Every structure is written in structure tokens, then in C-alpha cells.
């Protein structure tokens, strides 16, 4: 697997995660991003032993896009702190079935993770285990695909909950195209299991230099090509 490395130094590695690859160590023999990043580091410095690769955030297996991994424990602590304090900026593009009522807005819900069935649900505040989930969205384009109205939506994630975008968009009436877990009327084109969601942009403060870093990758997938994507940064 050839990694599309966006940036690398002694502390961090920013990379594009392909669709269909686990973002952390997998329990199977299938490739995963942590193993691939370790292989890459070993190729550059084969005599340094087992490299450290810290997982800072995750993307669902069927979702591609920008990720950052820490190469030192200090960098991992700094980046994890930015995540917990909502200082790391994450922007996604998604194709949803239907159109949100407003062209831009915010969804604030409480999500509960069902670990047994690997899914999350919107629940009432106060339910044991429920966590606050917030995202902001903007409708970029609306068009018909076949007999179905669809929208390209730009999403800024404020919190990072399990399946958050997929659950919140579905819960507010516009499930993601191709999402067999949360879209009850999933399109036949979703046979591959891909979800029309892509982590377009990731921004954060470098853990050592404190320089503001920004990385972006154009969304990939046949469904995204049906829309006029904005010029990428």
C-alpha cells in the first residue's frame, strides 16, 4: 500500500487514509494505517527498532481523508489535548439523501454508543453514557441523482463522537448516501460498503513549534464527482 504522506517531521505524520482501511491497528490480517505508518518509518530508519505511532483521532473504515499520527509520546499528548479541548479543526464533505431544511446551521444532540451492535443513537440528555455531539453544516449544492434528491454538504465537526456525522445527519432526516448502517433506504450503489463522507481538511497547532498546520485532500469517490466541488486549498 502506497501512503499519500502530506507532511512528516520528527514529531508528526499527516497522511491520507484510503477508504476501506482501518485507522488504527486491526484485529484481522487486513492492512491498517498504524501498521502501514510503522512500515514507512522503519523504511526510513530501520535500525531504530519498533517505532512509536500514536493514534490521535479515528475515521470509520468506509471513510477516507486526512489524518495525523504522532511519532513521539509528547506529540501525542499535545495533539490529544487539542482534540479534547476542541482546538483541532476537522472539516468533512458528505453527500446526503434529501436536503436539510436550512442551507446552513448546527446540530446539537446527545449520542449513546451501543458497543454490542457497533452503532450510536440520538438520545435524551441525562441518559447514562450519553455524550454531547455538535456539528455545523453548510449545503454546497443540491441536485437529483437518478430519482433521488441529494445534497453536497460541508460539515465542521465540533466534537468527535462514534459515527457522529452519520448518526446526526440521519437523525435530522438526511442520511448519508451509501450508509447501510444508518440509511434505511440505502441506494443500490452502496454495494461496496462505501459511505459518501470524506475528511477533507484537518488543522491543528504543531506540538513543538506551535505553528498552525493545515492539510486538505480532495474528496474521492464516484458520488462526489457528480457535484461541483469547490477548489481545494
Short mmCIF file of C-alpha atoms in Angstrom, two decimals, residues 16-227:
data_model
loop_
_atom_site.label_atom_id
_atom_site.label_comp_id
_atom_site.label_asym_id
_atom_site.label_seq_id
_atom_site.Cartn_x
_atom_site.Cartn_y
_atom_site.Cartn_z
CA UNK A 16 -4.44 10.44 3.63
CA UNK A 17 -6.35 7.38 4.88
CA UNK A 18 -7.84 5.46 1.96
CA UNK A 19 -11.42 4.23 2.03
CA UNK A 20 -11.70 0.68 3.36
CA UNK A 21 -8.67 0.77 5.66
CA UNK A 22 -8.84 0.76 9.46
CA UNK A 23 -7.41 3.93 11.02
CA UNK A 24 -5.95 2.03 13.99
CA UNK A 25 -4.46 -1.44 14.49
CA UNK A 26 -6.82 -4.05 13.07
CA UNK A 27 -7.57 -7.37 14.73
CA UNK A 28 -7.50 -9.13 11.38
CA UNK A 29 -4.71 -9.67 8.88
CA UNK A 30 -6.06 -6.84 6.70
CA UNK A 31 -3.83 -3.76 6.34
CA UNK A 32 -4.37 -0.88 8.74
CA UNK A 33 -2.97 2.64 8.92
CA UNK A 34 -0.88 2.17 12.07
CA UNK A 35 0.91 -0.84 10.58
CA UNK A 36 1.49 0.98 7.30
CA UNK A 37 2.85 4.08 9.05
CA UNK A 38 5.21 1.90 11.09
CA UNK A 39 6.45 0.21 7.91
CA UNK A 40 7.09 3.62 6.39
CA UNK A 41 9.06 4.82 9.43
CA UNK A 42 11.07 1.57 9.53
CA UNK A 43 11.97 2.03 5.89
CA UNK A 44 13.43 5.46 6.67
CA UNK A 45 15.11 4.43 9.95
CA UNK A 46 15.40 0.62 10.01
CA UNK A 47 17.82 0.48 12.97
CA UNK A 48 15.69 2.34 15.49
CA UNK A 49 13.53 -0.63 16.49
CA UNK A 50 9.75 -0.60 16.88
CA UNK A 51 8.59 2.95 16.04
CA UNK A 52 6.07 4.79 18.19
CA UNK A 53 2.84 5.68 16.38
CA UNK A 54 0.23 7.47 18.45
CA UNK A 55 -3.41 7.37 17.30
CA UNK A 56 -4.91 10.83 17.90
CA UNK A 57 -8.30 10.53 16.21
CA UNK A 58 -10.11 7.99 14.08
CA UNK A 59 -12.02 7.69 10.84
CA UNK A 60 -14.56 4.94 10.20
CA UNK A 61 -13.28 2.19 7.92
CA UNK A 62 -15.51 3.22 4.95
CA UNK A 63 -14.45 6.88 5.27
CA UNK A 64 -11.29 8.31 3.68
CA UNK A 65 -9.44 11.55 4.29
CA UNK A 66 -6.81 13.43 6.25
CA UNK A 67 -5.39 12.03 9.49
CA UNK A 68 -2.46 12.91 11.72
CA UNK A 69 -0.39 10.44 13.75
CA UNK A 70 2.11 11.26 16.49
CA UNK A 71 5.65 9.90 16.27
CA UNK A 72 6.50 10.72 19.90
CA UNK A 73 4.59 10.44 23.18
CA UNK A 74 4.99 14.18 23.76
CA UNK A 75 3.42 14.96 20.39
CA UNK A 76 0.60 12.51 21.15
CA UNK A 77 -0.16 14.24 24.45
CA UNK A 78 -0.20 17.70 22.81
CA UNK A 79 -2.42 16.65 19.91
CA UNK A 80 -4.78 14.65 22.16
CA UNK A 81 -5.15 17.70 24.37
CA UNK A 82 -6.14 19.77 21.33
CA UNK A 83 -8.76 17.17 20.44
CA UNK A 84 -10.23 17.08 23.94
CA UNK A 85 -10.32 20.88 24.09
CA UNK A 86 -11.94 21.07 20.62
CA UNK A 87 -8.96 23.02 19.21
CA UNK A 88 -8.31 20.66 16.32
CA UNK A 89 -10.41 21.74 13.32
CA UNK A 90 -11.98 18.96 11.23
CA UNK A 91 -13.89 19.67 8.01
CA UNK A 92 -15.72 17.00 6.06
CA UNK A 93 -17.69 16.77 2.83
CA UNK A 94 -20.71 14.47 2.69
CA UNK A 95 -23.41 13.61 0.19
CA UNK A 96 -26.75 13.24 1.94
CA UNK A 97 -30.08 11.97 0.69
CA UNK A 98 -32.54 14.84 0.64
CA UNK A 99 -31.80 18.42 1.65
CA UNK A 100 -31.53 19.99 5.11
CA UNK A 101 -34.36 22.41 5.88
CA UNK A 102 -31.87 25.28 6.20
CA UNK A 103 -28.87 25.89 3.93
CA UNK A 104 -26.62 26.19 6.96
CA UNK A 105 -26.99 25.52 10.64
CA UNK A 106 -25.86 23.42 13.60
CA UNK A 107 -26.98 20.15 15.12
CA UNK A 108 -26.52 19.66 18.86
CA UNK A 109 -27.57 16.26 20.17
CA UNK A 110 -26.71 13.66 22.77
CA UNK A 111 -25.37 10.37 21.42
CA UNK A 112 -25.27 7.00 23.12
CA UNK A 113 -22.93 4.31 21.82
CA UNK A 114 -24.23 0.76 21.58
CA UNK A 115 -20.94 -1.13 21.73
CA UNK A 116 -22.60 -4.53 21.31
CA UNK A 117 -24.03 -3.61 17.91
CA UNK A 118 -21.33 -1.07 16.97
CA UNK A 119 -23.74 1.79 16.41
CA UNK A 120 -24.77 5.05 18.07
CA UNK A 121 -28.16 6.63 18.67
CA UNK A 122 -29.55 10.09 19.44
CA UNK A 123 -30.98 10.01 22.95
CA UNK A 124 -32.29 12.41 25.57
CA UNK A 125 -29.90 14.39 27.73
CA UNK A 126 -29.34 12.64 31.02
CA UNK A 127 -29.33 9.10 29.64
CA UNK A 128 -26.44 7.19 31.21
CA UNK A 129 -23.45 7.18 28.85
CA UNK A 130 -24.89 9.88 26.56
CA UNK A 131 -22.34 12.39 25.24
CA UNK A 132 -22.83 15.84 23.74
CA UNK A 133 -22.36 15.92 19.94
CA UNK A 134 -22.15 19.12 17.91
CA UNK A 135 -21.54 19.83 14.24
CA UNK A 136 -22.07 22.75 11.89
CA UNK A 137 -23.13 22.25 8.27
CA UNK A 138 -23.49 24.21 5.03
CA UNK A 139 -25.30 22.99 1.91
CA UNK A 140 -22.93 23.47 -1.04
CA UNK A 141 -25.01 22.06 -3.88
CA UNK A 142 -28.33 20.27 -4.40
CA UNK A 143 -29.20 18.04 -7.35
CA UNK A 144 -31.10 14.93 -8.39
CA UNK A 145 -29.23 11.67 -8.78
CA UNK A 146 -31.49 9.23 -10.53
CA UNK A 147 -34.87 9.76 -8.92
CA UNK A 148 -33.43 10.93 -5.63
CA UNK A 149 -32.73 14.44 -4.39
CA UNK A 150 -29.21 14.68 -2.90
CA UNK A 151 -27.09 17.42 -1.38
CA UNK A 152 -23.35 18.03 -1.09
CA UNK A 153 -22.79 19.28 2.45
CA UNK A 154 -19.71 20.79 4.09
CA UNK A 155 -19.51 19.81 7.75
CA UNK A 156 -17.35 21.25 10.53
CA UNK A 157 -17.10 18.77 13.36
CA UNK A 158 -17.02 20.31 16.83
CA UNK A 159 -16.93 17.04 18.80
CA UNK A 160 -15.67 13.61 17.78
CA UNK A 161 -18.24 11.01 18.76
CA UNK A 162 -18.65 7.47 17.47
CA UNK A 163 -20.23 7.62 13.98
CA UNK A 164 -21.25 11.19 14.83
CA UNK A 165 -21.81 12.71 11.38
CA UNK A 166 -23.56 9.60 10.10
CA UNK A 167 -25.88 9.44 13.13
CA UNK A 168 -26.71 13.14 13.35
CA UNK A 169 -27.37 13.64 9.63
CA UNK A 170 -29.63 10.57 9.59
CA UNK A 171 -31.34 11.64 12.80
CA UNK A 172 -32.21 15.01 11.26
CA UNK A 173 -33.73 13.47 8.15
CA UNK A 174 -30.84 13.48 5.66
CA UNK A 175 -28.90 10.20 5.96
CA UNK A 176 -25.64 9.77 4.09
CA UNK A 177 -25.62 8.26 0.62
CA UNK A 178 -24.38 4.67 0.79
CA UNK A 179 -24.60 4.33 4.57
CA UNK A 180 -26.00 0.85 5.09
CA UNK A 181 -25.94 1.20 8.87
CA UNK A 182 -27.93 4.43 9.29
CA UNK A 183 -29.74 4.96 5.97
CA UNK A 184 -32.90 2.79 5.84
CA UNK A 185 -33.31 3.45 2.10
CA UNK A 186 -29.69 2.99 1.14
CA UNK A 187 -29.04 3.17 -2.59
CA UNK A 188 -28.11 0.04 -4.52
CA UNK A 189 -24.88 1.78 -5.46
CA UNK A 190 -23.70 1.21 -1.92
CA UNK A 191 -22.92 -2.43 -2.58
CA UNK A 192 -19.22 -1.73 -1.97
CA UNK A 193 -20.00 -0.54 1.54
CA UNK A 194 -18.59 2.93 0.96
CA UNK A 195 -20.16 5.90 2.73
CA UNK A 196 -20.32 9.30 1.00
CA UNK A 197 -18.25 11.00 3.68
CA UNK A 198 -14.70 12.33 3.36
CA UNK A 199 -12.41 14.03 5.87
CA UNK A 200 -11.40 16.93 3.66
CA UNK A 201 -9.37 19.14 5.99
CA UNK A 202 -7.50 18.91 9.29
CA UNK A 203 -5.95 21.88 11.14
CA UNK A 204 -4.05 21.98 14.41
CA UNK A 205 -1.14 23.56 16.26
CA UNK A 206 2.18 21.76 15.79
CA UNK A 207 3.01 20.07 19.12
CA UNK A 208 6.55 21.55 19.24
CA UNK A 209 6.80 24.63 17.01
CA UNK A 210 3.17 25.70 17.75
CA UNK A 211 2.85 26.68 14.08
CA UNK A 212 -0.72 26.37 12.77
CA UNK A 213 -0.80 23.44 10.34
CA UNK A 214 -3.49 22.78 7.72
CA UNK A 215 -3.80 19.80 5.40
CA UNK A 216 -6.52 19.03 2.87
CA UNK A 217 -7.30 16.36 0.27
CA UNK A 218 -9.95 16.47 -2.45
CA UNK A 219 -12.83 14.08 -1.69
CA UNK A 220 -12.59 10.85 -3.68
CA UNK A 221 -15.38 8.62 -4.88
CA UNK A 222 -17.80 8.42 -7.79
CA UNK A 223 -20.62 10.10 -5.88
CA UNK A 224 -18.50 13.21 -5.15
CA UNK A 225 -17.63 13.54 -8.84
CA UNK A 226 -21.30 14.20 -9.57
CA UNK A 227 -21.04 17.53 -7.76
#
